[in-house]
Amino acid sequence: MYEPLQQPGATSGFPSPAQDYTQKRLHISQLLITDPTNTHYFRARGEELNKFHIRDNNILIVDKSIRLYHGATVICHAEGTWMIREVLLHQQDVLLSDKQNNLINLRHTQTRYTLWGVITWTCHNLHK
């Protein structure tokens, strides 16, 4: 599963005493993904997501298996539009915040919101 970080090839003589301390190869997906079956990727578009610390063109890692919790940042869908919202749990209510003082109480809205999954990581390119 892991590949050691060492040069392949023939060796001669005595083995290195440091051979027991060879580092394992880093597989980024093993660090970022806990449930591969329920993990999906989105690309963020727009500067308005900065309030969620998400930049334009970020890759979002979304896990559908994570249970909602207060303060979770989620991908949700309503009326043909994908959006990012913060979940606020208050007693029996689930509120969605756009971080601009606009709150939607899911118990008291006519719009059907689908909470698709919790954003666990964002990845962005430093060269662009």
PDB file of C-alpha atoms in Angstrom:
ATOM      1  CA  MET A   1       0.000   0.000   0.000  1.00  0.00           C
ATOM      2  CA  TYR A   2       2.842   2.397   0.808  1.00  0.00           C
ATOM      3  CA  GLU A   3       6.013   2.666  -1.207  1.00  0.00           C
ATOM      4  CA  PRO A   4       9.259   3.542   0.591  1.00  0.00           C
ATOM      5  CA  LEU A   5      11.089   6.694  -0.446  1.00  0.00           C
ATOM      6  CA  GLN A   6      14.338   5.143  -1.542  1.00  0.00           C
ATOM      7  CA  GLN A   7      16.177   4.652  -4.796  1.00  0.00           C
ATOM      8  CA  PRO A   8      15.514   1.286  -6.419  1.00  0.00           C
ATOM      9  CA  GLY A   9      18.367  -0.713  -7.817  1.00  0.00           C
ATOM     10  CA  ALA A  10      21.104  -3.130  -6.893  1.00  0.00           C
ATOM     11  CA  THR A  11      23.084  -2.636  -3.732  1.00  0.00           C
ATOM     12  CA  SER A  12      26.211  -4.268  -2.520  1.00  0.00           C
ATOM     13  CA  GLY A  13      27.981  -4.476   0.787  1.00  0.00           C
ATOM     14  CA  PHE A  14      26.333  -4.078   4.143  1.00  0.00           C
ATOM     15  CA  PRO A  15      22.788  -2.739   4.434  1.00  0.00           C
ATOM     16  CA  SER A  16      22.435   0.772   5.768  1.00  0.00           C
ATOM     17  CA  PRO A  17      21.821   0.978   9.519  1.00  0.00           C
ATOM     18  CA  ALA A  18      19.184   3.662   8.739  1.00  0.00           C
ATOM     19  CA  GLN A  19      17.205   1.277   6.540  1.00  0.00           C
ATOM     20  CA  ASP A  20      14.760   0.657   9.382  1.00  0.00           C
ATOM     21  CA  TYR A  21      13.897   4.372   9.332  1.00  0.00           C
ATOM     22  CA  THR A  22      12.965   4.608   5.642  1.00  0.00           C
ATOM     23  CA  GLN A  23      10.004   6.941   5.229  1.00  0.00           C
ATOM     24  CA  LYS A  24       6.833   5.705   3.645  1.00  0.00           C
ATOM     25  CA  ARG A  25       5.544   7.474   0.542  1.00  0.00           C
ATOM     26  CA  LEU A  26       2.883  10.072   1.287  1.00  0.00           C
ATOM     27  CA  HIS A  27      -0.472   9.347  -0.332  1.00  0.00           C
ATOM     28  CA  ILE A  28      -2.482  12.533  -0.020  1.00  0.00           C
ATOM     29  CA  SER A  29      -5.814  10.762  -0.427  1.00  0.00           C
ATOM     30  CA  GLN A  30      -5.150   8.736   2.723  1.00  0.00           C
ATOM     31  CA  LEU A  31      -4.773  11.974   4.668  1.00  0.00           C
ATOM     32  CA  LEU A  32      -7.741  13.832   3.180  1.00  0.00           C
ATOM     33  CA  ILE A  33     -10.344  11.116   2.686  1.00  0.00           C
ATOM     34  CA  THR A  34     -11.836   9.008   5.448  1.00  0.00           C
ATOM     35  CA  ASP A  35     -14.698   7.457   3.468  1.00  0.00           C
ATOM     36  CA  PRO A  36     -13.833   7.059  -0.244  1.00  0.00           C
ATOM     37  CA  THR A  37     -17.296   5.758  -1.146  1.00  0.00           C
ATOM     38  CA  ASN A  38     -18.997   8.901   0.139  1.00  0.00           C
ATOM     39  CA  THR A  39     -16.369  11.454  -0.888  1.00  0.00           C
ATOM     40  CA  HIS A  40     -16.942  13.703  -3.891  1.00  0.00           C
ATOM     41  CA  TYR A  41     -15.137  16.659  -5.431  1.00  0.00           C
ATOM     42  CA  PHE A  42     -16.411  20.030  -6.566  1.00  0.00           C
ATOM     43  CA  ARG A  43     -14.683  23.006  -8.120  1.00  0.00           C
ATOM     44  CA  ALA A  44     -15.609  26.323  -6.508  1.00  0.00           C
ATOM     45  CA  ARG A  45     -16.445  29.266  -8.744  1.00  0.00           C
ATOM     46  CA  GLY A  46     -16.718  32.878  -7.659  1.00  0.00           C
ATOM     47  CA  GLU A  47     -15.137  35.353  -5.302  1.00  0.00           C
ATOM     48  CA  GLU A  48     -18.209  35.491  -3.032  1.00  0.00           C
ATOM     49  CA  LEU A  49     -17.045  32.266  -1.373  1.00  0.00           C
ATOM     50  CA  ASN A  50     -14.137  34.073   0.308  1.00  0.00           C
ATOM     51  CA  LYS A  51     -16.303  34.505   3.406  1.00  0.00           C
ATOM     52  CA  PHE A  52     -16.091  30.713   3.778  1.00  0.00           C
ATOM     53  CA  HIS A  53     -12.298  30.827   3.248  1.00  0.00           C
ATOM     54  CA  ILE A  54     -12.839  29.260  -0.168  1.00  0.00           C
ATOM     55  CA  ARG A  55     -11.136  30.826  -3.167  1.00  0.00           C
ATOM     56  CA  ASP A  56     -12.226  30.832  -6.773  1.00  0.00           C
ATOM     57  CA  ASN A  57     -11.176  27.605  -8.515  1.00  0.00           C
ATOM     58  CA  ASN A  58     -10.565  25.666  -5.255  1.00  0.00           C
ATOM     59  CA  ILE A  59     -11.155  21.948  -5.277  1.00  0.00           C
ATOM     60  CA  LEU A  60     -13.641  21.079  -2.534  1.00  0.00           C
ATOM     61  CA  ILE A  61     -13.564  17.663  -0.903  1.00  0.00           C
ATOM     62  CA  VAL A  62     -17.065  16.809   0.273  1.00  0.00           C
ATOM     63  CA  ASP A  63     -17.962  13.860   2.497  1.00  0.00           C
ATOM     64  CA  LYS A  64     -21.602  12.781   2.434  1.00  0.00           C
ATOM     65  CA  SER A  65     -21.159  10.400   5.383  1.00  0.00           C
ATOM     66  CA  ILE A  66     -20.393  13.096   7.956  1.00  0.00           C
ATOM     67  CA  ARG A  67     -23.319  13.921  10.175  1.00  0.00           C
ATOM     68  CA  LEU A  68     -24.301  17.596  10.312  1.00  0.00           C
ATOM     69  CA  TYR A  69     -22.876  19.563  13.208  1.00  0.00           C
ATOM     70  CA  HIS A  70     -23.067  23.167  14.330  1.00  0.00           C
ATOM     71  CA  GLY A  71     -20.668  25.241  12.259  1.00  0.00           C
ATOM     72  CA  ALA A  72     -20.244  22.706   9.446  1.00  0.00           C
ATOM     73  CA  THR A  73     -19.707  24.148   5.982  1.00  0.00           C
ATOM     74  CA  VAL A  74     -21.873  22.257   3.516  1.00  0.00           C
ATOM     75  CA  ILE A  75     -22.693  21.974  -0.151  1.00  0.00           C
ATOM     76  CA  CYS A  76     -26.424  22.262  -0.652  1.00  0.00           C
ATOM     77  CA  HIS A  77     -28.777  22.398  -3.605  1.00  0.00           C
ATOM     78  CA  ALA A  78     -32.028  24.316  -4.032  1.00  0.00           C
ATOM     79  CA  GLU A  79     -34.059  25.358  -7.060  1.00  0.00           C
ATOM     80  CA  GLY A  80     -31.399  24.232  -9.535  1.00  0.00           C
ATOM     81  CA  THR A  81     -28.541  26.053  -7.799  1.00  0.00           C
ATOM     82  CA  TRP A  82     -25.561  24.645  -5.900  1.00  0.00           C
ATOM     83  CA  MET A  83     -24.454  26.747  -2.951  1.00  0.00           C
ATOM     84  CA  ILE A  84     -22.196  26.712   0.070  1.00  0.00           C
ATOM     85  CA  ARG A  85     -23.688  27.441   3.466  1.00  0.00           C
ATOM     86  CA  GLU A  86     -22.800  27.160   7.128  1.00  0.00           C
ATOM     87  CA  VAL A  87     -25.047  24.956   9.268  1.00  0.00           C
ATOM     88  CA  LEU A  88     -26.263  26.423  12.532  1.00  0.00           C
ATOM     89  CA  LEU A  89     -28.116  24.099  14.883  1.00  0.00           C
ATOM     90  CA  HIS A  90     -30.451  25.776  17.354  1.00  0.00           C
ATOM     91  CA  GLN A  91     -32.661  23.547  19.499  1.00  0.00           C
ATOM     92  CA  GLN A  92     -34.832  21.653  16.958  1.00  0.00           C
ATOM     93  CA  ASP A  93     -34.016  23.991  14.053  1.00  0.00           C
ATOM     94  CA  VAL A  94     -31.455  23.641  11.308  1.00  0.00           C
ATOM     95  CA  LEU A  95     -30.443  27.040   9.943  1.00  0.00           C
ATOM     96  CA  LEU A  96     -28.374  27.755   6.845  1.00  0.00           C
ATOM     97  CA  SER A  97     -26.212  30.868   6.878  1.00  0.00           C
ATOM     98  CA  ASP A  98     -24.605  32.569   3.897  1.00  0.00           C
ATOM     99  CA  LYS A  99     -22.304  34.457   6.322  1.00  0.00           C
ATOM    100  CA  GLN A 100     -23.978  37.775   5.431  1.00  0.00           C
ATOM    101  CA  ASN A 101     -26.602  37.698   8.193  1.00  0.00           C
ATOM    102  CA  ASN A 102     -29.059  35.840   5.952  1.00  0.00           C
ATOM    103  CA  LEU A 103     -30.474  32.799   7.719  1.00  0.00           C
ATOM    104  CA  ILE A 104     -32.811  30.169   6.326  1.00  0.00           C
ATOM    105  CA  ASN A 105     -34.681  27.974   8.779  1.00  0.00           C
ATOM    106  CA  LEU A 106     -35.232  24.656   7.019  1.00  0.00           C
ATOM    107  CA  ARG A 107     -38.355  23.972   9.088  1.00  0.00           C
ATOM    108  CA  HIS A 108     -40.035  27.216   7.993  1.00  0.00           C
ATOM    109  CA  THR A 109     -39.176  27.589   4.314  1.00  0.00           C
ATOM    110  CA  GLN A 110     -41.154  26.612   1.242  1.00  0.00           C
ATOM    111  CA  THR A 111     -37.946  25.994  -0.724  1.00  0.00           C
ATOM    112  CA  ARG A 112     -36.659  22.437  -0.695  1.00  0.00           C
ATOM    113  CA  TYR A 113     -32.956  22.358   0.232  1.00  0.00           C
ATOM    114  CA  THR A 114     -30.868  19.233  -0.219  1.00  0.00           C
ATOM    115  CA  LEU A 115     -27.864  19.201   2.105  1.00  0.00           C
ATOM    116  CA  TRP A 116     -25.493  17.260  -0.085  1.00  0.00           C
ATOM    117  CA  GLY A 117     -22.443  16.862   2.145  1.00  0.00           C
ATOM    118  CA  VAL A 118     -19.953  18.447   4.524  1.00  0.00           C
ATOM    119  CA  ILE A 119     -16.903  20.160   3.047  1.00  0.00           C
ATOM    120  CA  THR A 120     -13.901  18.624   4.766  1.00  0.00           C
ATOM    121  CA  TRP A 121     -11.018  20.187   2.792  1.00  0.00           C
ATOM    122  CA  THR A 122     -10.343  22.856   0.204  1.00  0.00           C
ATOM    123  CA  CYS A 123      -7.315  22.715  -2.076  1.00  0.00           C
ATOM    124  CA  HIS A 124      -5.999  25.609  -4.114  1.00  0.00           C
ATOM    125  CA  ASN A 125      -3.174  26.167  -6.543  1.00  0.00           C
ATOM    126  CA  LEU A 126      -0.571  28.668  -5.344  1.00  0.00           C
ATOM    127  CA  HIS A 127       0.738  29.297  -8.872  1.00  0.00           C
ATOM    128  CA  LYS A 128      -2.386  30.965 -10.211  1.00  0.00           C
TER     129      LYS A 128
END
